[in-house]
mmCIF file of C-alpha atoms in Angstrom:
data_model
loop_
_atom_site.group_PDB
_atom_site.id
_atom_site.type_symbol
_atom_site.label_atom_id
_atom_site.label_comp_id
_atom_site.label_asym_id
_atom_site.label_seq_id
_atom_site.Cartn_x
_atom_site.Cartn_y
_atom_site.Cartn_z
ATOM 1 C CA UNK A 1 25.579 163.684 -29.467
ATOM 2 C CA UNK A 2 24.904 162.171 -26.043
ATOM 3 C CA UNK A 3 23.945 164.166 -22.946
ATOM 4 C CA UNK A 4 24.131 163.077 -19.280
ATOM 5 C CA UNK A 5 27.764 162.186 -19.796
ATOM 6 C CA UNK A 6 31.186 163.341 -18.638
ATOM 7 C CA UNK A 7 33.260 165.244 -21.193
ATOM 8 C CA UNK A 8 36.912 166.311 -21.122
ATOM 9 C CA UNK A 9 36.952 170.106 -21.394
ATOM 10 C CA UNK A 10 40.694 170.803 -21.209
ATOM 11 C CA UNK A 11 43.911 169.860 -19.451
ATOM 12 C CA UNK A 12 43.581 171.041 -15.854
ATOM 13 C CA UNK A 13 46.801 173.045 -15.902
ATOM 14 C CA UNK A 14 45.504 175.075 -18.857
ATOM 15 C CA UNK A 15 42.888 176.786 -16.663
ATOM 16 C CA UNK A 16 44.344 179.779 -14.871
ATOM 17 C CA UNK A 17 42.771 182.854 -13.256
ATOM 18 C CA UNK A 18 41.408 184.001 -16.607
ATOM 19 C CA UNK A 19 38.018 182.488 -17.569
ATOM 20 C CA UNK A 20 38.236 179.960 -20.398
ATOM 21 C CA UNK A 21 35.753 179.522 -23.247
ATOM 22 C CA UNK A 22 35.122 175.878 -24.163
ATOM 23 C CA UNK A 23 32.678 174.610 -26.787
ATOM 24 C CA UNK A 24 31.140 171.167 -26.256
ATOM 25 C CA UNK A 25 28.093 169.480 -27.806
ATOM 26 C CA UNK A 26 27.448 172.536 -29.946
ATOM 27 C CA UNK A 27 27.097 174.881 -26.935
ATOM 28 C CA UNK A 28 29.491 177.359 -25.308
ATOM 29 C CA UNK A 29 30.649 177.111 -21.701
ATOM 30 C CA UNK A 30 32.865 179.171 -19.439
ATOM 31 C CA UNK A 31 35.282 177.525 -17.021
ATOM 32 C CA UNK A 32 36.834 179.502 -14.193
ATOM 33 C CA UNK A 33 38.523 178.904 -10.857
ATOM 34 C CA UNK A 34 37.207 180.289 -7.591
ATOM 35 C CA UNK A 35 39.505 181.908 -5.046
ATOM 36 C CA UNK A 36 40.327 178.554 -3.447
ATOM 37 C CA UNK A 37 41.187 176.965 -6.795
ATOM 38 C CA UNK A 38 37.977 174.981 -7.327
ATOM 39 C CA UNK A 39 36.776 174.830 -10.915
ATOM 40 C CA UNK A 40 33.300 175.926 -12.010
ATOM 41 C CA UNK A 41 31.562 175.516 -15.339
ATOM 42 C CA UNK A 42 28.601 177.645 -16.460
ATOM 43 C CA UNK A 43 26.646 178.132 -19.642
ATOM 44 C CA UNK A 44 28.545 180.925 -21.335
ATOM 45 C CA UNK A 45 25.569 183.064 -22.425
ATOM 46 C CA UNK A 46 24.542 185.800 -19.984
ATOM 47 C CA UNK A 47 20.835 185.556 -19.136
ATOM 48 C CA UNK A 48 20.505 189.341 -19.386
ATOM 49 C CA UNK A 49 21.560 190.349 -22.907
ATOM 50 C CA UNK A 50 23.432 187.304 -24.191
ATOM 51 C CA UNK A 51 27.029 188.440 -23.731
ATOM 52 C CA UNK A 52 29.877 185.916 -23.468
ATOM 53 C CA UNK A 53 30.807 185.395 -19.816
ATOM 54 C CA UNK A 54 34.179 183.955 -20.848
ATOM 55 C CA UNK A 55 35.116 187.413 -22.078
ATOM 56 C CA UNK A 56 34.490 188.848 -18.608
ATOM 57 C CA UNK A 57 36.667 188.500 -15.530
ATOM 58 C CA UNK A 58 36.655 186.753 -12.193
ATOM 59 C CA UNK A 59 35.697 188.820 -9.157
ATOM 60 C CA UNK A 60 36.296 186.854 -5.962
ATOM 61 C CA UNK A 61 34.292 183.652 -6.356
ATOM 62 C CA UNK A 62 32.152 185.075 -9.166
ATOM 63 C CA UNK A 63 32.552 185.755 -12.840
ATOM 64 C CA UNK A 64 31.530 189.190 -14.084
ATOM 65 C CA UNK A 65 29.732 189.663 -17.394
ATOM 66 C CA UNK A 66 31.737 192.084 -19.607
ATOM 67 C CA UNK A 67 28.616 193.887 -20.866
ATOM 68 C CA UNK A 68 26.721 195.162 -17.795
ATOM 69 C CA UNK A 69 28.713 193.691 -14.933
ATOM 70 C CA UNK A 70 26.262 191.056 -13.678
ATOM 71 C CA UNK A 71 28.113 188.755 -11.307
ATOM 72 C CA UNK A 72 27.529 184.991 -11.440
ATOM 73 C CA UNK A 73 28.464 182.547 -8.688
ATOM 74 C CA UNK A 74 29.721 179.003 -9.307
ATOM 75 C CA UNK A 75 26.146 177.685 -8.991
ATOM 76 C CA UNK A 76 25.035 179.923 -11.871
ATOM 77 C CA UNK A 77 22.990 182.344 -9.773
ATOM 78 C CA UNK A 78 23.341 186.109 -10.181
ATOM 79 C CA UNK A 79 24.696 187.655 -7.002
ATOM 80 C CA UNK A 80 24.887 191.301 -8.035
ATOM 81 C CA UNK A 81 23.457 193.621 -10.703
ATOM 82 C CA UNK A 82 25.548 196.826 -10.441
ATOM 83 C CA UNK A 83 23.056 199.093 -12.224
ATOM 84 C CA UNK A 84 20.365 198.243 -9.646
ATOM 85 C CA UNK A 85 22.569 198.769 -6.589
ATOM 86 C CA UNK A 86 23.239 196.462 -3.672
ATOM 87 C CA UNK A 87 19.861 196.578 -1.944
ATOM 88 C CA UNK A 88 17.637 195.213 -4.703
ATOM 89 C CA UNK A 89 16.341 191.638 -4.602
ATOM 90 C CA UNK A 90 17.789 189.591 -7.443
ATOM 91 C CA UNK A 91 15.086 187.889 -9.570
ATOM 92 C CA UNK A 92 15.011 184.113 -9.035
ATOM 93 C CA UNK A 93 15.251 183.447 -12.749
ATOM 94 C CA UNK A 94 18.427 185.537 -13.011
ATOM 95 C CA UNK A 95 20.686 182.527 -13.416
ATOM 96 C CA UNK A 96 22.451 180.338 -15.941
ATOM 97 C CA UNK A 97 23.051 176.597 -15.945
ATOM 98 C CA UNK A 98 25.899 175.275 -13.809
ATOM 99 C CA UNK A 99 27.489 171.869 -14.398
ATOM 100 C CA UNK A 100 29.367 169.423 -12.137
ATOM 101 C CA UNK A 101 33.143 169.396 -12.637
ATOM 102 C CA UNK A 102 35.838 166.968 -11.552
ATOM 103 C CA UNK A 103 39.572 166.632 -12.167
ATOM 104 C CA UNK A 104 40.934 163.228 -13.164
ATOM 105 C CA UNK A 105 44.061 162.117 -15.033
ATOM 106 C CA UNK A 106 45.135 165.738 -15.306
ATOM 107 C CA UNK A 107 41.984 166.739 -17.204
ATOM 108 C CA UNK A 108 38.945 168.775 -16.224
ATOM 109 C CA UNK A 109 35.724 166.845 -16.836
ATOM 110 C CA UNK A 110 32.281 168.427 -17.036
ATOM 111 C CA UNK A 111 29.010 166.534 -16.635
ATOM 112 C CA UNK A 112 26.672 167.813 -19.323
ATOM 113 C CA UNK A 113 23.138 166.824 -18.458
ATOM 114 C CA UNK A 114 20.376 167.065 -15.897
ATOM 115 C CA UNK A 115 20.792 163.760 -14.039
ATOM 116 C CA UNK A 116 21.103 163.923 -10.269
ATOM 117 C CA UNK A 117 24.359 162.948 -8.588
ATOM 118 C CA UNK A 118 22.872 159.589 -7.620
ATOM 119 C CA UNK A 119 21.791 158.798 -11.191
ATOM 120 C CA UNK A 120 24.752 159.928 -13.254
ATOM 121 C CA UNK A 121 27.340 157.364 -14.430
ATOM 122 C CA UNK A 122 30.859 157.512 -13.027
ATOM 123 C CA UNK A 123 33.980 158.147 -15.055
ATOM 124 C CA UNK A 124 35.769 154.804 -15.464
ATOM 125 C CA UNK A 125 38.989 154.056 -13.590
ATOM 126 C CA UNK A 126 40.790 153.000 -16.747
ATOM 127 C CA UNK A 127 44.299 154.359 -16.281
ATOM 128 C CA UNK A 128 46.089 152.708 -13.363
ATOM 129 C CA UNK A 129 49.505 153.688 -14.775
ATOM 130 C CA UNK A 130 48.765 157.401 -14.375
ATOM 131 C CA UNK A 131 51.242 158.822 -11.869
ATOM 132 C CA UNK A 132 53.575 155.770 -12.006
ATOM 133 C CA UNK A 133 56.658 157.741 -13.011
ATOM 134 C CA UNK A 134 59.026 154.963 -11.974
ATOM 135 C CA UNK A 135 57.878 152.542 -14.668
ATOM 136 C CA UNK A 136 56.324 154.821 -17.271
ATOM 137 C CA UNK A 137 57.127 158.062 -19.038
ATOM 138 C CA UNK A 138 54.066 160.118 -19.971
ATOM 139 C CA UNK A 139 53.615 162.727 -22.663
ATOM 140 C CA UNK A 140 50.438 164.303 -23.941
ATOM 141 C CA UNK A 141 48.981 166.075 -26.936
ATOM 142 C CA UNK A 142 45.854 167.943 -27.969
ATOM 143 C CA UNK A 143 44.214 168.136 -31.372
ATOM 144 C CA UNK A 144 41.004 169.403 -32.933
ATOM 145 C CA UNK A 145 39.557 167.303 -35.729
ATOM 146 C CA UNK A 146 37.329 168.349 -38.593
ATOM 147 C CA UNK A 147 35.350 165.151 -38.132
ATOM 148 C CA UNK A 148 32.356 163.842 -36.203
ATOM 149 C CA UNK A 149 33.208 162.184 -32.881
ATOM 150 C CA UNK A 150 31.713 158.795 -33.836
ATOM 151 C CA UNK A 151 33.667 158.768 -37.091
ATOM 152 C CA UNK A 152 36.862 159.504 -35.135
ATOM 153 C CA UNK A 153 36.291 156.806 -32.524
ATOM 154 C CA UNK A 154 35.388 154.210 -35.134
ATOM 155 C CA UNK A 155 38.758 154.956 -36.703
ATOM 156 C CA UNK A 156 40.519 154.456 -33.360
ATOM 157 C CA UNK A 157 39.188 150.901 -33.042
ATOM 158 C CA UNK A 158 39.656 150.103 -36.750
ATOM 159 C CA UNK A 159 42.749 147.943 -37.363
ATOM 160 C CA UNK A 160 42.025 147.056 -41.009
ATOM 161 C CA UNK A 161 43.374 150.386 -42.262
ATOM 162 C CA UNK A 162 46.784 150.228 -40.563
ATOM 163 C CA UNK A 163 48.711 148.541 -43.384
ATOM 164 C CA UNK A 164 47.539 151.087 -45.968
ATOM 165 C CA UNK A 165 47.176 154.411 -44.126
ATOM 166 C CA UNK A 166 50.033 154.436 -41.622
ATOM 167 C CA UNK A 167 53.795 154.555 -42.071
ATOM 168 C CA UNK A 168 54.261 152.321 -39.028
ATOM 169 C CA UNK A 169 51.960 149.688 -40.541
ATOM 170 C CA UNK A 170 53.660 149.213 -43.907
ATOM 171 C CA UNK A 171 55.120 145.849 -42.795
ATOM 172 C CA UNK A 172 51.653 144.482 -41.959
ATOM 173 C CA UNK A 173 49.834 142.149 -44.343
ATOM 174 C CA UNK A 174 46.657 143.387 -45.987
ATOM 175 C CA UNK A 175 44.794 140.241 -44.887
ATOM 176 C CA UNK A 176 44.127 140.375 -41.174
ATOM 177 C CA UNK A 177 42.716 138.179 -38.447
ATOM 178 C CA UNK A 178 39.510 139.165 -36.723
ATOM 179 C CA UNK A 179 39.148 139.141 -32.967
ATOM 180 C CA UNK A 180 35.881 139.077 -31.027
ATOM 181 C CA UNK A 181 34.552 142.151 -29.267
ATOM 182 C CA UNK A 182 33.633 141.643 -25.612
ATOM 183 C CA UNK A 183 30.740 143.924 -24.720
ATOM 184 C CA UNK A 184 30.917 145.870 -21.449
ATOM 185 C CA UNK A 185 28.211 147.949 -19.773
ATOM 186 C CA UNK A 186 29.262 151.178 -21.461
ATOM 187 C CA UNK A 187 31.668 150.031 -24.175
ATOM 188 C CA UNK A 188 33.705 147.116 -25.422
ATOM 189 C CA UNK A 189 37.051 145.317 -25.350
ATOM 190 C CA UNK A 190 39.113 143.597 -28.051
ATOM 191 C CA UNK A 191 42.249 141.550 -27.305
ATOM 192 C CA UNK A 192 44.613 140.782 -30.173
ATOM 193 C CA UNK A 193 47.430 138.255 -29.843
ATOM 194 C CA UNK A 194 50.025 137.609 -32.519
ATOM 195 C CA UNK A 195 53.531 136.322 -33.092
ATOM 196 C CA UNK A 196 56.179 139.001 -33.568
ATOM 197 C CA UNK A 197 57.753 139.624 -36.990
ATOM 198 C CA UNK A 198 61.334 138.648 -37.750
ATOM 199 C CA UNK A 199 63.796 140.544 -35.501
ATOM 200 C CA UNK A 200 65.113 143.843 -36.827
ATOM 201 C CA UNK A 201 66.681 146.987 -35.457
ATOM 202 C CA UNK A 202 64.430 148.752 -32.971
ATOM 203 C CA UNK A 203 64.064 152.471 -32.512
ATOM 204 C CA UNK A 204 64.099 151.803 -28.769
ATOM 205 C CA UNK A 205 67.351 151.917 -26.796
ATOM 206 C CA UNK A 206 68.692 149.549 -24.174
ATOM 207 C CA UNK A 207 66.707 151.558 -21.659
ATOM 208 C CA UNK A 208 63.696 149.487 -22.731
ATOM 209 C CA UNK A 209 62.539 146.913 -20.217
ATOM 210 C CA UNK A 210 62.884 143.296 -21.403
ATOM 211 C CA UNK A 211 60.692 140.667 -19.794
ATOM 212 C CA UNK A 212 62.847 138.064 -18.007
ATOM 213 C CA UNK A 213 60.930 135.191 -19.602
ATOM 214 C CA UNK A 214 61.365 136.596 -23.161
ATOM 215 C CA UNK A 215 57.796 137.052 -24.343
ATOM 216 C CA UNK A 216 56.843 134.903 -27.289
ATOM 217 C CA UNK A 217 53.745 136.833 -28.295
ATOM 218 C CA UNK A 218 52.524 140.405 -28.430
ATOM 219 C CA UNK A 219 49.196 141.424 -26.913
ATOM 220 C CA UNK A 220 47.228 144.497 -27.917
ATOM 221 C CA UNK A 221 44.115 145.363 -25.935
ATOM 222 C CA UNK A 222 41.712 147.921 -27.352
ATOM 223 C CA UNK A 223 39.021 149.208 -25.023
ATOM 224 C CA UNK A 224 36.423 151.887 -25.583
ATOM 225 C CA UNK A 225 34.001 153.449 -23.135
ATOM 226 C CA UNK A 226 31.134 155.780 -23.999
ATOM 227 C CA UNK A 227 31.299 157.344 -20.532
ATOM 228 C CA UNK A 228 33.842 160.101 -21.106
ATOM 229 C CA UNK A 229 34.137 159.013 -24.769
ATOM 230 C CA UNK A 230 37.356 157.141 -24.032
ATOM 231 C CA UNK A 231 39.618 154.914 -26.060
ATOM 232 C CA UNK A 232 42.625 152.985 -24.758
ATOM 233 C CA UNK A 233 45.223 151.103 -26.789
ATOM 234 C CA UNK A 234 47.464 148.974 -24.548
ATOM 235 C CA UNK A 235 50.386 147.381 -26.371
ATOM 236 C CA UNK A 236 52.331 144.692 -24.521
ATOM 237 C CA UNK A 237 54.905 143.714 -27.080
ATOM 238 C CA UNK A 238 57.043 140.573 -27.324
ATOM 239 C CA UNK A 239 60.093 142.839 -27.438
ATOM 240 C CA UNK A 240 59.274 144.266 -24.008
ATOM 241 C CA UNK A 241 58.762 147.742 -25.482
ATOM 242 C CA UNK A 242 55.305 148.551 -24.133
ATOM 243 C CA UNK A 243 53.121 151.593 -24.601
ATOM 244 C CA UNK A 244 49.627 152.788 -23.787
ATOM 245 C CA UNK A 245 47.748 155.366 -25.847
ATOM 246 C CA UNK A 246 44.749 156.807 -24.016
ATOM 247 C CA UNK A 247 42.321 159.196 -25.703
ATOM 248 C CA UNK A 248 39.410 161.350 -24.562
ATOM 249 C CA UNK A 249 37.345 162.642 -27.493
ATOM 250 C CA UNK A 250 34.855 165.433 -26.818
ATOM 251 C CA UNK A 251 32.395 166.581 -29.496
ATOM 252 C CA UNK A 252 32.912 170.294 -30.075
ATOM 253 C CA UNK A 253 29.763 170.082 -32.154
ATOM 254 C CA UNK A 254 28.318 167.443 -34.453
ATOM 255 C CA UNK A 255 31.087 167.991 -37.011
ATOM 256 C CA UNK A 256 34.229 168.703 -34.961
ATOM 257 C CA UNK A 257 35.978 166.867 -32.124
ATOM 258 C CA UNK A 258 38.472 167.846 -29.419
ATOM 259 C CA UNK A 259 41.007 165.081 -28.779
ATOM 260 C CA UNK A 260 43.056 165.020 -25.553
ATOM 261 C CA UNK A 261 45.578 162.181 -25.490
ATOM 262 C CA UNK A 262 48.012 160.690 -22.971
ATOM 263 C CA UNK A 263 50.847 158.421 -24.085
ATOM 264 C CA UNK A 264 52.793 156.135 -21.738
ATOM 265 C CA UNK A 265 55.938 154.200 -22.606
ATOM 266 C CA UNK A 266 58.326 151.948 -20.661
ATOM 267 C CA UNK A 267 61.290 152.667 -22.953
ATOM 268 C CA UNK A 268 63.319 155.783 -23.756
ATOM 269 C CA UNK A 269 62.040 157.253 -20.515
ATOM 270 C CA UNK A 270 64.246 160.318 -20.559
ATOM 271 C CA UNK A 271 62.555 163.647 -21.290
ATOM 272 C CA UNK A 272 64.877 164.181 -24.259
ATOM 273 C CA UNK A 273 62.854 161.533 -26.147
ATOM 274 C CA UNK A 274 59.441 163.190 -25.608
ATOM 275 C CA UNK A 275 59.533 165.347 -28.723
ATOM 276 C CA UNK A 276 60.287 162.373 -30.967
ATOM 277 C CA UNK A 277 57.457 160.357 -29.416
ATOM 278 C CA UNK A 278 54.932 163.182 -29.742
ATOM 279 C CA UNK A 279 55.981 163.812 -33.332
ATOM 280 C CA UNK A 280 55.482 160.120 -34.133
ATOM 281 C CA UNK A 281 51.998 160.269 -32.631
ATOM 282 C CA UNK A 282 51.171 163.440 -34.549
ATOM 283 C CA UNK A 283 52.318 161.844 -37.783
ATOM 284 C CA UNK A 284 49.984 158.891 -37.225
ATOM 285 C CA UNK A 285 47.076 161.244 -36.487
ATOM 286 C CA UNK A 286 47.865 163.322 -39.571
ATOM 287 C CA UNK A 287 47.738 160.141 -41.653
ATOM 288 C CA UNK A 288 44.330 159.320 -40.182
ATOM 289 C CA UNK A 289 43.044 162.856 -40.706
ATOM 290 C CA UNK A 290 43.995 162.763 -44.386
ATOM 291 C CA UNK A 291 41.368 160.038 -44.785
ATOM 292 C CA UNK A 292 38.636 160.409 -42.169
ATOM 293 C CA UNK A 293 38.172 164.184 -42.460
ATOM 294 C CA UNK A 294 36.923 163.550 -45.997
ATOM 295 C CA UNK A 295 34.438 160.763 -45.178
ATOM 296 C CA UNK A 296 30.894 161.487 -46.336
ATOM 297 C CA UNK A 297 28.306 161.832 -45.040
ATOM 298 C CA UNK A 298 29.929 163.717 -42.185
ATOM 299 C CA UNK A 299 27.521 162.149 -39.683
ATOM 300 C CA UNK A 300 27.099 158.403 -39.439
ATOM 301 C CA UNK A 301 24.094 157.226 -41.475
ATOM 302 C CA UNK A 302 20.769 157.073 -39.693
ATOM 303 C CA UNK A 303 20.330 153.454 -40.789
ATOM 304 C CA UNK A 304 23.056 150.850 -40.451
ATOM 305 C CA UNK A 305 22.362 149.265 -43.833
ATOM 306 C CA UNK A 306 23.466 152.483 -45.527
ATOM 307 C CA UNK A 307 27.074 151.414 -44.754
ATOM 308 C CA UNK A 308 28.561 148.139 -45.987
ATOM 309 C CA UNK A 309 30.180 146.294 -43.071
ATOM 310 C CA UNK A 310 32.316 143.161 -43.577
ATOM 311 C CA UNK A 311 33.841 140.710 -41.117
ATOM 312 C CA UNK A 312 36.913 142.825 -40.356
ATOM 313 C CA UNK A 313 34.665 145.738 -39.341
ATOM 314 C CA UNK A 314 33.365 143.995 -36.220
ATOM 315 C CA UNK A 315 34.970 146.512 -33.825
ATOM 316 C CA UNK A 316 33.549 149.520 -35.663
ATOM 317 C CA UNK A 317 30.115 147.934 -35.906
ATOM 318 C CA UNK A 318 30.186 147.164 -32.174
ATOM 319 C CA UNK A 319 31.129 150.763 -31.454
ATOM 320 C CA UNK A 320 28.290 152.161 -33.532
ATOM 321 C CA UNK A 321 25.757 149.853 -31.894
ATOM 322 C CA UNK A 322 26.991 150.829 -28.438
ATOM 323 C CA UNK A 323 26.660 154.525 -29.311
ATOM 324 C CA UNK A 324 23.032 153.921 -30.209
ATOM 325 C CA UNK A 325 22.386 151.893 -27.054
ATOM 326 C CA UNK A 326 24.011 154.389 -24.682
ATOM 327 C CA UNK A 327 22.429 157.354 -26.479
ATOM 328 C CA UNK A 328 18.966 155.909 -25.994
ATOM 329 C CA UNK A 329 19.797 155.259 -22.356
ATOM 330 C CA UNK A 330 21.221 158.691 -21.464
ATOM 331 C CA UNK A 331 19.636 161.003 -24.026
ATOM 332 C CA UNK A 332 20.613 162.255 -27.479
ATOM 333 C CA UNK A 333 20.607 165.725 -28.962
ATOM 334 C CA UNK A 334 18.485 166.157 -32.092
ATOM 335 C CA UNK A 335 21.345 167.656 -34.108
ATOM 336 C CA UNK A 336 19.454 168.835 -37.179
ATOM 337 C CA UNK A 337 16.686 170.383 -35.068
ATOM 338 C CA UNK A 338 19.315 172.063 -32.900
ATOM 339 C CA UNK A 339 20.922 173.648 -35.961
ATOM 340 C CA UNK A 340 17.552 175.053 -36.986
ATOM 341 C CA UNK A 341 16.495 176.366 -33.568
ATOM 342 C CA UNK A 342 19.916 177.794 -32.791
ATOM 343 C CA UNK A 343 19.668 180.401 -35.520
ATOM 344 C CA UNK A 344 17.701 182.861 -33.396
ATOM 345 C CA UNK A 345 17.996 181.635 -29.818
ATOM 346 C CA UNK A 346 20.715 180.508 -27.418
ATOM 347 C CA UNK A 347 20.290 176.817 -26.635
ATOM 348 C CA UNK A 348 21.878 175.220 -23.582
ATOM 349 C CA UNK A 349 22.526 171.730 -22.286
ATOM 350 C CA UNK A 350 20.076 171.110 -19.406
ATOM 351 C CA UNK A 351 21.830 171.108 -16.039
ATOM 352 C CA UNK A 352 20.907 169.191 -12.848
ATOM 353 C CA UNK A 353 19.195 172.312 -11.449
ATOM 354 C CA UNK A 354 16.669 172.251 -14.313
ATOM 355 C CA UNK A 355 15.286 168.976 -13.001
ATOM 356 C CA UNK A 356 14.073 170.964 -9.982
ATOM 357 C CA UNK A 357 11.908 173.150 -12.211
ATOM 358 C CA UNK A 358 11.639 176.932 -12.146
ATOM 359 C CA UNK A 359 12.054 179.543 -14.847
ATOM 360 C CA UNK A 360 15.075 179.667 -17.140
ATOM 361 C CA UNK A 361 16.025 182.334 -19.629
ATOM 362 C CA UNK A 362 17.414 180.080 -22.348
ATOM 363 C CA UNK A 363 15.735 176.906 -23.664
ATOM 364 C CA UNK A 364 17.498 173.561 -23.545
ATOM 365 C CA UNK A 365 18.665 171.730 -26.652
ATOM 366 C CA UNK A 366 16.087 169.500 -28.377
ATOM 367 C CA UNK A 367 16.418 165.791 -27.595
ATOM 368 C CA UNK A 368 15.533 162.754 -29.634
ATOM 369 C CA UNK A 369 14.335 160.633 -26.742
ATOM 370 C CA UNK A 370 12.195 163.084 -24.767
#
């Protein structure tokens, strides 16, 4: 798992006045809103006796620990210890890690790492159609997978399985063309162009937008970005029935993944069609899960040669290589060491404040590259 990266914690409208517990990268975090509606994210483990802050309550701009009432501000510092009264000086090390938060595309993103604001990478601007309600209808879904995040994302860029695994791909031939992967700074891009099959009845209605020049080819663009752990499938079809599937995949831990997805379509734009579209998406994901949740080993092999890649696996191989490159660049959690150390101590993702030094109650997760 990669640190010093932005991760989607939840849909923004799912965070209310009640603190929310979110698990990411094998650690627990609490999200809460201050009185003016700003979002804060703290390490969830109280520095006093280890209670879960998410099971406490918000008091003004602070969150109160449910065990002894310690009050934490949005910057992670303790502002009040009720049992000591109001006149006592709070110890400097009475604090927990606090993480930068931003809202984008209707999601709350948390930066998990200790890079300064000037160093940290920016979330990509990869969704220009967001908010364009005139031309696109959006629906969304959320899913938790019993699968490692790299395994999931390799599946999202894999097109060789479509004809066999998916109901919508039964018309596809088993033999497929390969398309080159264009490397980007933090990810990659694959453009597929093909002639449409013989005309047949479409599930889309006349509400679908036809291109005036009658497209002769379909174009599918797959992009992936390790910043935010994003995947985007843009389908510009010869029929004029276009859709975009955009995914943010956050590791819950090394073996489970939270998947927040946005779907855009230029056909059947009435809200009465949303349920059918979401159900179709869920069916496709269920078909994937039936296969990839049983892949072994659960983590990708430490050495590439332990998997057999062929020519049609070029997208997956590119993804795996980019994960390794970006992980070395930003920092990687030593997963097996973390499992061992976490048995008798609370481990946390290092926050930007840790780079300034000082004393901290809980140790940071072990890293491969430091």
